[in-house]
Amino acid sequence: MKNLILILLNLFVCSFLLPAQTLTVQEKLGYPKDTKLLIIHADDLGVAHSENEATINAMLNGVVSSASIMVPTPWFSEIASYAVAHPKADFGLHLTLTSEWKNYKWGSLSGEVPGLNNKEGFLYSSVDSVYMSATIGEVEKELRKQIEKAKQFGIDFTHFDSHMATLFGRQDYLKLLIQLGREFKVPVLLARTGPRSVFNVNLDSFVTNNDVFVDAIYTANPDNFKNGMESYYTGVLNSLKAGLNIFIIHTAFDDKEMQAITVDHPDWGAAWRQADYNFFTSKSCQKLLKDQNIHLITWREVRDKLLR
Amino acid sequence: MKNLILILLNLFVCSFLLPAQTLTVQEKLGYPKDTKLLIIHADDLGVAHSENEATINAMLNGVVSSASIMVPTPWFSEIASYAVAHPKADFGLHLTLTSEWKNYKWGSLSGEVPGLNNKEGFLYSSVDSVYMSATIGEVEKELRKQIEKAKQFGIDFTHFDSHMATLFGRQDYLKLLIQLGREFKVPVLLARTGPRSVFNVNLDSFVTNNDVFVDAIYTANPDNFKNGMESYYTGVLNSLKAGLNIFIIHTAFDDKEMQAITVDHPDWGAAWRQADYNFFTSKSCQKLLKDQNIHLITWREVRDKLLR
């Protein structure tokens, strides 16, 4: 008992002496410093029935721990209904300012906003077009509409991220995203390095110790796809470091619907998404996670432990 | 030769003596009075890749002679591209004020118009909700946007009709539709009797001899589907009368996409649409048309001969 009191006293003193930022995110979450935490995160829910069905399967029967929903997409209602009926499943919002596929399109929720929609009335195909057109006011109006619609449908969203990383590449957009995360008390996908890093945007004067940063983001690129997804993911899992890691993946079936949506675009196409699905529902992936002592985690756990 | 001159003279005199309205529509189109003309028309293009692909196949390899496109739908761009690349194919506009499926939705092109969109931001599910909400001004604005978008994409639309018959059931909507048909010089699907008839709307003082009416509309109902589409369509073809007839059908594949769109709704569902596809791409249907001396016709022929 005396020892316990000493330990607690020590912890209490340390908590004042040590600045909060010296704690790793895994420690803030209550895990030992050497814990390899991993969120396996599927993007693009709502874009297709194929994407919804495959991702739900990969969450139920595979190791996908979290996913995010695109509110302006045609199949939003389907995944929203599922999310409401399965409140423990971990769904965030994949805030969307682009409509990138050739023959299958959606527009903004804001209606006829020239900065957000192209002359055909759809969201722009490319991130650069968004940057050239959309004012921060228009972006804020649209993001708030997407968030409000998700709330209206009853989705208990766990985090915010950004379709095609649009909100990560421009300082005013990213500040807005972080502010929205603070306002709705959800973590935002932020990293200091890696493919979704904010290294080209100076946030030093903006972020605080309360903003959650992941330590590493891993996501396959076209070369990884060509060389085999299993090889890429296996390599990453075998060398994963302690900290809060995230895999950004895209799970869908290589079926007629997905082939038609991703026509003429093999990168992030139907076969790519089937390969992601196959790996993250495989026994070999489950074994790797166990062998490497990797602890799967959700954005909900991060949200509820650190921000609420 | 003398006989021929007499015959021609007789025809010439008759054309003055007979008022124009006594000519049948088949005669106006240049066919003998006893001709059984038939438009085999597929609705709902744009709603799904499955619907687009099946209908294109049924036009190329089956006997579907005409189809109509829903402009606000997610797959509009796909069928618009096809229409522009195949200018001889016969596509009209299936003007759309509803979004009826459970998990798969679209909104108006007009944006945030309370009379057109429900509180979730989608077009209403039911025709009655449209009637209770949408003013004629809102309807006109939306229909003009759909027409303008089709023109912007380069679609040489051949006719107008109305998704879920919404525009046929209320006098002010129907007058607007007829006016738009006159303005854009395209026929509108009008019949004095039958399932899409205007019998509950008094148009006597509004229509003129220049407005094209079909003589009969045939479309399967849930009982026909239960008893077998082949039986229904065979019966209709075997008893078709002279005049301008139209079949309203829905061709899509009974695949995962279409099953997910039409979930919980077997009427006009995926299996129904596959049954339509099967019959209208069958050799038995082709043989029936030949045996019964039925002449297939397009809306484009009607448009170009009677309205341009």
PDB file of N, CA, C and O in Angstrom, chain A residues 49 53 73-78 81 102-105 109-112 119-122 141 145 149 152-153 253 255-257 260-261, chain B residues 49 53 73-78 81 102-105 109-112 119-122 141 145 149 152-153 253 255-257 260-261:
ATOM      1  N   HIS A  49     -22.089   1.152 -53.965  1.00  0.00           N
ATOM      2  CA  HIS A  49     -22.561   0.016 -53.174  1.00  0.00           C
ATOM      3  C   HIS A  49     -21.428  -0.982 -52.956  1.00  0.00           C
ATOM      4  O   HIS A  49     -21.276  -1.541 -51.860  1.00  0.00           O
ATOM      5  N   GLU A  53     -20.355  -2.292 -49.313  1.00  0.00           N
ATOM      6  CA  GLU A  53     -20.494  -3.707 -48.946  1.00  0.00           C
ATOM      7  C   GLU A  53     -19.137  -4.324 -48.606  1.00  0.00           C
ATOM      8  O   GLU A  53     -18.997  -5.026 -47.594  1.00  0.00           O
ATOM      9  N   THR A  73     -22.056  11.766 -51.796  1.00  0.00           N
ATOM     10  CA  THR A  73     -22.063  10.690 -52.801  1.00  0.00           C
ATOM     11  C   THR A  73     -23.434   9.998 -52.912  1.00  0.00           C
ATOM     12  O   THR A  73     -24.243  10.051 -51.988  1.00  0.00           O
ATOM     13  N   PRO A  74     -23.663   9.313 -54.043  1.00  0.00           N
ATOM     14  CA  PRO A  74     -24.986   8.688 -54.271  1.00  0.00           C
ATOM     15  C   PRO A  74     -25.366   7.621 -53.246  1.00  0.00           C
ATOM     16  O   PRO A  74     -26.546   7.442 -52.958  1.00  0.00           O
ATOM     17  N   TRP A  75     -24.383   6.895 -52.717  1.00  0.00           N
ATOM     18  CA  TRP A  75     -24.677   5.800 -51.797  1.00  0.00           C
ATOM     19  C   TRP A  75     -24.501   6.208 -50.336  1.00  0.00           C
ATOM     20  O   TRP A  75     -24.384   5.348 -49.466  1.00  0.00           O
ATOM     21  N   PHE A  76     -24.502   7.509 -50.067  1.00  0.00           N
ATOM     22  CA  PHE A  76     -24.396   7.981 -48.687  1.00  0.00           C
ATOM     23  C   PHE A  76     -25.511   7.417 -47.814  1.00  0.00           C
ATOM     24  O   PHE A  76     -25.271   6.972 -46.681  1.00  0.00           O
ATOM     25  N   SER A  77     -26.745   7.421 -48.318  1.00  0.00           N
ATOM     26  CA  SER A  77     -27.876   6.979 -47.488  1.00  0.00           C
ATOM     27  C   SER A  77     -27.685   5.538 -47.025  1.00  0.00           C
ATOM     28  O   SER A  77     -28.054   5.184 -45.901  1.00  0.00           O
ATOM     29  N   GLU A  78     -27.132   4.704 -47.902  1.00  0.00           N
ATOM     30  CA  GLU A  78     -26.943   3.294 -47.539  1.00  0.00           C
ATOM     31  C   GLU A  78     -25.978   3.159 -46.364  1.00  0.00           C
ATOM     32  O   GLU A  78     -26.270   2.467 -45.380  1.00  0.00           O
ATOM     33  N   SER A  81     -27.375   4.624 -43.063  1.00  0.00           N
ATOM     34  CA  SER A  81     -28.311   3.714 -42.386  1.00  0.00           C
ATOM     35  C   SER A  81     -27.544   2.631 -41.631  1.00  0.00           C
ATOM     36  O   SER A  81     -27.894   2.276 -40.506  1.00  0.00           O
ATOM     37  N   LYS A 102     -14.740   9.540 -64.106  1.00  0.00           N
ATOM     38  CA  LYS A 102     -15.054  10.029 -65.455  1.00  0.00           C
ATOM     39  C   LYS A 102     -16.563  10.102 -65.743  1.00  0.00           C
ATOM     40  O   LYS A 102     -17.060  11.102 -66.260  1.00  0.00           O
ATOM     41  N   ASN A 103     -17.279   9.035 -65.448  1.00  0.00           N
ATOM     42  CA  ASN A 103     -18.677   8.908 -65.901  1.00  0.00           C
ATOM     43  C   ASN A 103     -19.702   8.911 -64.783  1.00  0.00           C
ATOM     44  O   ASN A 103     -20.874   8.625 -65.019  1.00  0.00           O
ATOM     45  N   TYR A 104     -19.246   9.200 -63.578  1.00  0.00           N
ATOM     46  CA  TYR A 104     -20.084   9.004 -62.385  1.00  0.00           C
ATOM     47  C   TYR A 104     -19.778  10.171 -61.458  1.00  0.00           C
ATOM     48  O   TYR A 104     -18.654  10.292 -60.965  1.00  0.00           O
ATOM     49  N   LYS A 105     -20.749  11.049 -61.253  1.00  0.00           N
ATOM     50  CA  LYS A 105     -20.442  12.347 -60.649  1.00  0.00           C
ATOM     51  C   LYS A 105     -21.424  12.723 -59.542  1.00  0.00           C
ATOM     52  O   LYS A 105     -22.554  12.234 -59.504  1.00  0.00           O
ATOM     53  N   LEU A 109     -23.095  19.945 -51.773  1.00  0.00           N
ATOM     54  CA  LEU A 109     -24.380  20.071 -51.077  1.00  0.00           C
ATOM     55  C   LEU A 109     -24.853  21.525 -51.075  1.00  0.00           C
ATOM     56  O   LEU A 109     -26.019  21.794 -50.832  1.00  0.00           O
ATOM     57  N   SER A 110     -23.931  22.441 -51.337  1.00  0.00           N
ATOM     58  CA  SER A 110     -24.267  23.869 -51.273  1.00  0.00           C
ATOM     59  C   SER A 110     -25.037  24.345 -52.483  1.00  0.00           C
ATOM     60  O   SER A 110     -25.432  25.511 -52.528  1.00  0.00           O
ATOM     61  N   GLY A 111     -25.217  23.474 -53.472  1.00  0.00           N
ATOM     62  CA  GLY A 111     -25.947  23.899 -54.670  1.00  0.00           C
ATOM     63  C   GLY A 111     -25.045  24.676 -55.610  1.00  0.00           C
ATOM     64  O   GLY A 111     -23.864  24.368 -55.751  1.00  0.00           O
ATOM     65  N   GLU A 112     -25.631  25.704 -56.214  1.00  0.00           N
ATOM     66  CA  GLU A 112     -24.929  26.420 -57.281  1.00  0.00           C
ATOM     67  C   GLU A 112     -23.882  27.394 -56.746  1.00  0.00           C
ATOM     68  O   GLU A 112     -24.075  28.605 -56.792  1.00  0.00           O
ATOM     69  N   LYS A 119     -18.612  23.813 -64.451  1.00  0.00           N
ATOM     70  CA  LYS A 119     -19.728  24.358 -65.246  1.00  0.00           C
ATOM     71  C   LYS A 119     -20.779  23.294 -65.545  1.00  0.00           C
ATOM     72  O   LYS A 119     -21.892  23.610 -65.970  1.00  0.00           O
ATOM     73  N   GLU A 120     -20.438  22.027 -65.317  1.00  0.00           N
ATOM     74  CA  GLU A 120     -21.443  20.962 -65.472  1.00  0.00           C
ATOM     75  C   GLU A 120     -22.240  20.730 -64.187  1.00  0.00           C
ATOM     76  O   GLU A 120     -23.117  19.863 -64.148  1.00  0.00           O
ATOM     77  N   GLY A 121     -21.890  21.460 -63.148  1.00  0.00           N
ATOM     78  CA  GLY A 121     -22.647  21.353 -61.905  1.00  0.00           C
ATOM     79  C   GLY A 121     -22.152  20.264 -60.962  1.00  0.00           C
ATOM     80  O   GLY A 121     -22.821  19.921 -59.988  1.00  0.00           O
ATOM     81  N   PHE A 122     -20.960  19.731 -61.251  1.00  0.00           N
ATOM     82  CA  PHE A 122     -20.377  18.714 -60.369  1.00  0.00           C
ATOM     83  C   PHE A 122     -19.183  19.320 -59.629  1.00  0.00           C
ATOM     84  O   PHE A 122     -18.587  20.299 -60.082  1.00  0.00           O
ATOM     85  N   LYS A 141     -18.623  26.706 -45.878  1.00  0.00           N
ATOM     86  CA  LYS A 141     -20.068  26.492 -46.013  1.00  0.00           C
ATOM     87  C   LYS A 141     -20.346  25.035 -46.409  1.00  0.00           C
ATOM     88  O   LYS A 141     -21.226  24.370 -45.849  1.00  0.00           O
ATOM     89  N   LYS A 145     -22.089  21.930 -44.253  1.00  0.00           N
ATOM     90  CA  LYS A 145     -23.271  21.237 -44.744  1.00  0.00           C
ATOM     91  C   LYS A 145     -23.068  19.720 -44.695  1.00  0.00           C
ATOM     92  O   LYS A 145     -23.983  18.960 -44.360  1.00  0.00           O
ATOM     93  N   LYS A 149     -25.323  17.336 -42.363  1.00  0.00           N
ATOM     94  CA  LYS A 149     -26.127  16.255 -42.957  1.00  0.00           C
ATOM     95  C   LYS A 149     -25.811  14.924 -42.277  1.00  0.00           C
ATOM     96  O   LYS A 149     -26.718  14.124 -42.014  1.00  0.00           O
ATOM     97  N   GLN A 152     -27.585  15.026 -39.070  1.00  0.00           N
ATOM     98  CA  GLN A 152     -29.025  14.905 -39.329  1.00  0.00           C
ATOM     99  C   GLN A 152     -29.425  13.435 -39.523  1.00  0.00           C
ATOM    100  O   GLN A 152     -30.484  12.989 -39.067  1.00  0.00           O
ATOM    101  N   PHE A 153     -28.562  12.676 -40.199  1.00  0.00           N
ATOM    102  CA  PHE A 153     -28.839  11.250 -40.412  1.00  0.00           C
ATOM    103  C   PHE A 153     -28.562  10.423 -39.152  1.00  0.00           C
ATOM    104  O   PHE A 153     -28.882   9.237 -39.119  1.00  0.00           O
ATOM    105  N   PHE A 253     -15.118  -4.206 -54.185  1.00  0.00           N
ATOM    106  CA  PHE A 253     -15.017  -5.409 -55.011  1.00  0.00           C
ATOM    107  C   PHE A 253     -14.676  -5.032 -56.458  1.00  0.00           C
ATOM    108  O   PHE A 253     -15.091  -3.982 -56.957  1.00  0.00           O
ATOM    109  N   ASP A 255     -15.940  -5.507 -59.181  1.00  0.00           N
ATOM    110  CA  ASP A 255     -17.169  -5.926 -59.869  1.00  0.00           C
ATOM    111  C   ASP A 255     -17.549  -4.906 -60.941  1.00  0.00           C
ATOM    112  O   ASP A 255     -16.852  -3.902 -61.147  1.00  0.00           O
ATOM    113  N   LYS A 256     -18.658  -5.160 -61.623  1.00  0.00           N
ATOM    114  CA  LYS A 256     -19.033  -4.317 -62.762  1.00  0.00           C
ATOM    115  C   LYS A 256     -19.260  -2.862 -62.352  1.00  0.00           C
ATOM    116  O   LYS A 256     -18.871  -1.940 -63.061  1.00  0.00           O
ATOM    117  N   GLU A 257     -19.894  -2.683 -61.196  1.00  0.00           N
ATOM    118  CA  GLU A 257     -20.158  -1.312 -60.744  1.00  0.00           C
ATOM    119  C   GLU A 257     -18.847  -0.548 -60.535  1.00  0.00           C
ATOM    120  O   GLU A 257     -18.666   0.570 -61.016  1.00  0.00           O
ATOM    121  N   ALA A 260     -16.936   0.143 -63.678  1.00  0.00           N
ATOM    122  CA  ALA A 260     -17.516   1.232 -64.465  1.00  0.00           C
ATOM    123  C   ALA A 260     -17.199   2.588 -63.833  1.00  0.00           C
ATOM    124  O   ALA A 260     -16.933   3.567 -64.534  1.00  0.00           O
ATOM    125  N   ILE A 261     -17.218   2.651 -62.502  1.00  0.00           N
ATOM    126  CA  ILE A 261     -16.892   3.921 -61.835  1.00  0.00           C
ATOM    127  C   ILE A 261     -15.447   4.314 -62.121  1.00  0.00           C
ATOM    128  O   ILE A 261     -15.153   5.463 -62.441  1.00  0.00           O
TER     129      ILE A 261
ATOM    130  N   HIS B  49     -25.307   2.209 -63.674  1.00  0.00           N
ATOM    131  CA  HIS B  49     -24.496   1.659 -64.764  1.00  0.00           C
ATOM    132  C   HIS B  49     -25.188   0.447 -65.364  1.00  0.00           C
ATOM    133  O   HIS B  49     -25.198   0.264 -66.584  1.00  0.00           O
ATOM    134  N   GLU B  53     -25.952   0.094 -69.306  1.00  0.00           N
ATOM    135  CA  GLU B  53     -25.315  -0.962 -70.104  1.00  0.00           C
ATOM    136  C   GLU B  53     -26.371  -1.894 -70.712  1.00  0.00           C
ATOM    137  O   GLU B  53     -26.304  -2.232 -71.901  1.00  0.00           O
ATOM    138  N   THR B  73     -29.371  12.146 -62.274  1.00  0.00           N
ATOM    139  CA  THR B  73     -28.897  10.887 -61.682  1.00  0.00           C
ATOM    140  C   THR B  73     -27.367  10.761 -61.707  1.00  0.00           C
ATOM    141  O   THR B  73     -26.701  11.406 -62.518  1.00  0.00           O
ATOM    142  N   PRO B  74     -26.832   9.881 -60.841  1.00  0.00           N
ATOM    143  CA  PRO B  74     -25.366   9.755 -60.754  1.00  0.00           C
ATOM    144  C   PRO B  74     -24.687   9.297 -62.046  1.00  0.00           C
ATOM    145  O   PRO B  74     -23.542   9.659 -62.303  1.00  0.00           O
ATOM    146  N   TRP B  75     -25.362   8.467 -62.831  1.00  0.00           N
ATOM    147  CA  TRP B  75     -24.736   7.922 -64.038  1.00  0.00           C
ATOM    148  C   TRP B  75     -25.151   8.685 -65.292  1.00  0.00           C
ATOM    149  O   TRP B  75     -25.013   8.174 -66.409  1.00  0.00           O
ATOM    150  N   PHE B  76     -25.640   9.909 -65.134  1.00  0.00           N
ATOM    151  CA  PHE B  76     -26.011  10.727 -66.291  1.00  0.00           C
ATOM    152  C   PHE B  76     -24.821  10.933 -67.233  1.00  0.00           C
ATOM    153  O   PHE B  76     -24.958  10.825 -68.460  1.00  0.00           O
ATOM    154  N   SER B  77     -23.652  11.224 -66.672  1.00  0.00           N
ATOM    155  CA  SER B  77     -22.492  11.524 -67.533  1.00  0.00           C
ATOM    156  C   SER B  77     -22.172  10.347 -68.449  1.00  0.00           C
ATOM    157  O   SER B  77     -21.771  10.546 -69.601  1.00  0.00           O
ATOM    158  N   GLU B  78     -22.320   9.135 -67.932  1.00  0.00           N
ATOM    159  CA  GLU B  78     -22.006   7.957 -68.746  1.00  0.00           C
ATOM    160  C   GLU B  78     -22.937   7.861 -69.951  1.00  0.00           C
ATOM    161  O   GLU B  78     -22.478   7.685 -71.089  1.00  0.00           O
ATOM    162  N   SER B  81     -22.383  10.745 -72.511  1.00  0.00           N
ATOM    163  CA  SER B  81     -21.222  10.514 -73.385  1.00  0.00           C
ATOM    164  C   SER B  81     -21.580   9.535 -74.489  1.00  0.00           C
ATOM    165  O   SER B  81     -21.193   9.717 -75.651  1.00  0.00           O
ATOM    166  N   LYS B 102     -34.534   3.511 -51.850  1.00  0.00           N
ATOM    167  CA  LYS B 102     -34.340   3.621 -50.401  1.00  0.00           C
ATOM    168  C   LYS B 102     -32.952   4.142 -50.006  1.00  0.00           C
ATOM    169  O   LYS B 102     -32.829   5.028 -49.162  1.00  0.00           O
ATOM    170  N   ASN B 103     -31.915   3.582 -50.592  1.00  0.00           N
ATOM    171  CA  ASN B 103     -30.548   3.840 -50.116  1.00  0.00           C
ATOM    172  C   ASN B 103     -29.675   4.581 -51.113  1.00  0.00           C
ATOM    173  O   ASN B 103     -28.456   4.680 -50.907  1.00  0.00           O
ATOM    174  N   TYR B 104     -30.277   5.051 -52.185  1.00  0.00           N
ATOM    175  CA  TYR B 104     -29.502   5.576 -53.318  1.00  0.00           C
ATOM    176  C   TYR B 104     -30.271   6.788 -53.835  1.00  0.00           C
ATOM    177  O   TYR B 104     -31.394   6.637 -54.322  1.00  0.00           O
ATOM    178  N   LYS B 105     -29.706   7.963 -53.686  1.00  0.00           N
ATOM    179  CA  LYS B 105     -30.500   9.187 -53.841  1.00  0.00           C
ATOM    180  C   LYS B 105     -29.794  10.230 -54.697  1.00  0.00           C
ATOM    181  O   LYS B 105     -28.576  10.234 -54.827  1.00  0.00           O
ATOM    182  N   LEU B 109     -31.406  19.665 -59.576  1.00  0.00           N
ATOM    183  CA  LEU B 109     -30.307  20.476 -60.110  1.00  0.00           C
ATOM    184  C   LEU B 109     -30.401  21.908 -59.609  1.00  0.00           C
ATOM    185  O   LEU B 109     -29.436  22.653 -59.680  1.00  0.00           O
ATOM    186  N   SER B 110     -31.566  22.292 -59.111  1.00  0.00           N
ATOM    187  CA  SER B 110     -31.772  23.681 -58.683  1.00  0.00           C
ATOM    188  C   SER B 110     -31.164  23.973 -57.327  1.00  0.00           C
ATOM    189  O   SER B 110     -31.212  25.118 -56.881  1.00  0.00           O
ATOM    190  N   GLY B 111     -30.617  22.971 -56.682  1.00  0.00           N
ATOM    191  CA  GLY B 111     -30.026  23.206 -55.367  1.00  0.00           C
ATOM    192  C   GLY B 111     -31.087  23.271 -54.290  1.00  0.00           C
ATOM    193  O   GLY B 111     -32.065  22.530 -54.321  1.00  0.00           O
ATOM    194  N   GLU B 112     -30.873  24.182 -53.357  1.00  0.00           N
ATOM    195  CA  GLU B 112     -31.715  24.209 -52.156  1.00  0.00           C
ATOM    196  C   GLU B 112     -33.077  24.837 -52.414  1.00  0.00           C
ATOM    197  O   GLU B 112     -33.345  25.952 -51.989  1.00  0.00           O
ATOM    198  N   LYS B 119     -36.170  17.259 -46.645  1.00  0.00           N
ATOM    199  CA  LYS B 119     -35.291  17.883 -45.650  1.00  0.00           C
ATOM    200  C   LYS B 119     -33.901  17.247 -45.631  1.00  0.00           C
ATOM    201  O   LYS B 119     -32.962  17.808 -45.071  1.00  0.00           O
ATOM    202  N   GLU B 120     -33.770  16.105 -46.283  1.00  0.00           N
ATOM    203  CA  GLU B 120     -32.437  15.499 -46.415  1.00  0.00           C
ATOM    204  C   GLU B 120     -31.695  16.012 -47.649  1.00  0.00           C
ATOM    205  O   GLU B 120     -30.572  15.594 -47.919  1.00  0.00           O
ATOM    206  N   GLY B 121     -32.338  16.864 -48.417  1.00  0.00           N
ATOM    207  CA  GLY B 121     -31.665  17.441 -49.582  1.00  0.00           C
ATOM    208  C   GLY B 121     -31.798  16.608 -50.847  1.00  0.00           C
ATOM    209  O   GLY B 121     -31.101  16.867 -51.827  1.00  0.00           O
ATOM    210  N   PHE B 122     -32.691  15.615 -50.841  1.00  0.00           N
ATOM    211  CA  PHE B 122     -32.921  14.797 -52.037  1.00  0.00           C
ATOM    212  C   PHE B 122     -34.297  15.130 -52.609  1.00  0.00           C
ATOM    213  O   PHE B 122     -35.183  15.606 -51.886  1.00  0.00           O
ATOM    214  N   LYS B 141     -38.424  25.833 -63.223  1.00  0.00           N
ATOM    215  CA  LYS B 141     -36.995  26.126 -63.069  1.00  0.00           C
ATOM    216  C   LYS B 141     -36.173  24.828 -63.156  1.00  0.00           C
ATOM    217  O   LYS B 141     -35.151  24.753 -63.840  1.00  0.00           O
ATOM    218  N   LYS B 145     -33.555  23.475 -66.088  1.00  0.00           N
ATOM    219  CA  LYS B 145     -32.161  23.139 -65.767  1.00  0.00           C
ATOM    220  C   LYS B 145     -31.803  21.760 -66.323  1.00  0.00           C
ATOM    221  O   LYS B 145     -30.697  21.538 -66.816  1.00  0.00           O
ATOM    222  N   LYS B 149     -28.996  21.273 -69.164  1.00  0.00           N
ATOM    223  CA  LYS B 149     -27.816  20.435 -68.905  1.00  0.00           C
ATOM    224  C   LYS B 149     -27.666  19.377 -69.999  1.00  0.00           C
ATOM    225  O   LYS B 149     -26.555  19.097 -70.450  1.00  0.00           O
ATOM    226  N   GLN B 152     -26.265  21.164 -72.857  1.00  0.00           N
ATOM    227  CA  GLN B 152     -24.863  21.506 -72.580  1.00  0.00           C
ATOM    228  C   GLN B 152     -23.944  20.314 -72.845  1.00  0.00           C
ATOM    229  O   GLN B 152     -22.834  20.463 -73.350  1.00  0.00           O
ATOM    230  N   PHE B 153     -24.419  19.120 -72.512  1.00  0.00           N
ATOM    231  CA  PHE B 153     -23.626  17.912 -72.757  1.00  0.00           C
ATOM    232  C   PHE B 153     -23.662  17.498 -74.228  1.00  0.00           C
ATOM    233  O   PHE B 153     -22.935  16.591 -74.618  1.00  0.00           O
ATOM    234  N   PHE B 253     -29.787  -5.082 -65.659  1.00  0.00           N
ATOM    235  CA  PHE B 253     -29.392  -6.438 -65.283  1.00  0.00           C
ATOM    236  C   PHE B 253     -29.760  -6.710 -63.816  1.00  0.00           C
ATOM    237  O   PHE B 253     -29.731  -5.803 -62.985  1.00  0.00           O
ATOM    238  N   ASP B 255     -28.228  -7.544 -61.329  1.00  0.00           N
ATOM    239  CA  ASP B 255     -26.887  -7.682 -60.738  1.00  0.00           C
ATOM    240  C   ASP B 255     -26.847  -6.990 -59.371  1.00  0.00           C
ATOM    241  O   ASP B 255     -27.850  -6.447 -58.899  1.00  0.00           O
ATOM    242  N   LYS B 256     -25.678  -7.037 -58.745  1.00  0.00           N
ATOM    243  CA  LYS B 256     -25.561  -6.530 -57.374  1.00  0.00           C
ATOM    244  C   LYS B 256     -25.918  -5.046 -57.260  1.00  0.00           C
ATOM    245  O   LYS B 256     -26.576  -4.617 -56.310  1.00  0.00           O
ATOM    246  N   GLU B 257     -25.466  -4.277 -58.250  1.00  0.00           N
ATOM    247  CA  GLU B 257     -25.753  -2.836 -58.211  1.00  0.00           C
ATOM    248  C   GLU B 257     -27.265  -2.582 -58.252  1.00  0.00           C
ATOM    249  O   GLU B 257     -27.812  -1.845 -57.429  1.00  0.00           O
ATOM    250  N   ALA B 260     -29.085  -3.720 -55.180  1.00  0.00           N
ATOM    251  CA  ALA B 260     -28.899  -2.808 -54.044  1.00  0.00           C
ATOM    252  C   ALA B 260     -29.734  -1.538 -54.224  1.00  0.00           C
ATOM    253  O   ALA B 260     -30.295  -1.008 -53.258  1.00  0.00           O
ATOM    254  N   ILE B 261     -29.826  -1.041 -55.449  1.00  0.00           N
ATOM    255  CA  ILE B 261     -30.632   0.166 -55.686  1.00  0.00           C
ATOM    256  C   ILE B 261     -32.106  -0.121 -55.388  1.00  0.00           C
ATOM    257  O   ILE B 261     -32.776   0.674 -54.730  1.00  0.00           O
TER     258      ILE B 261
END
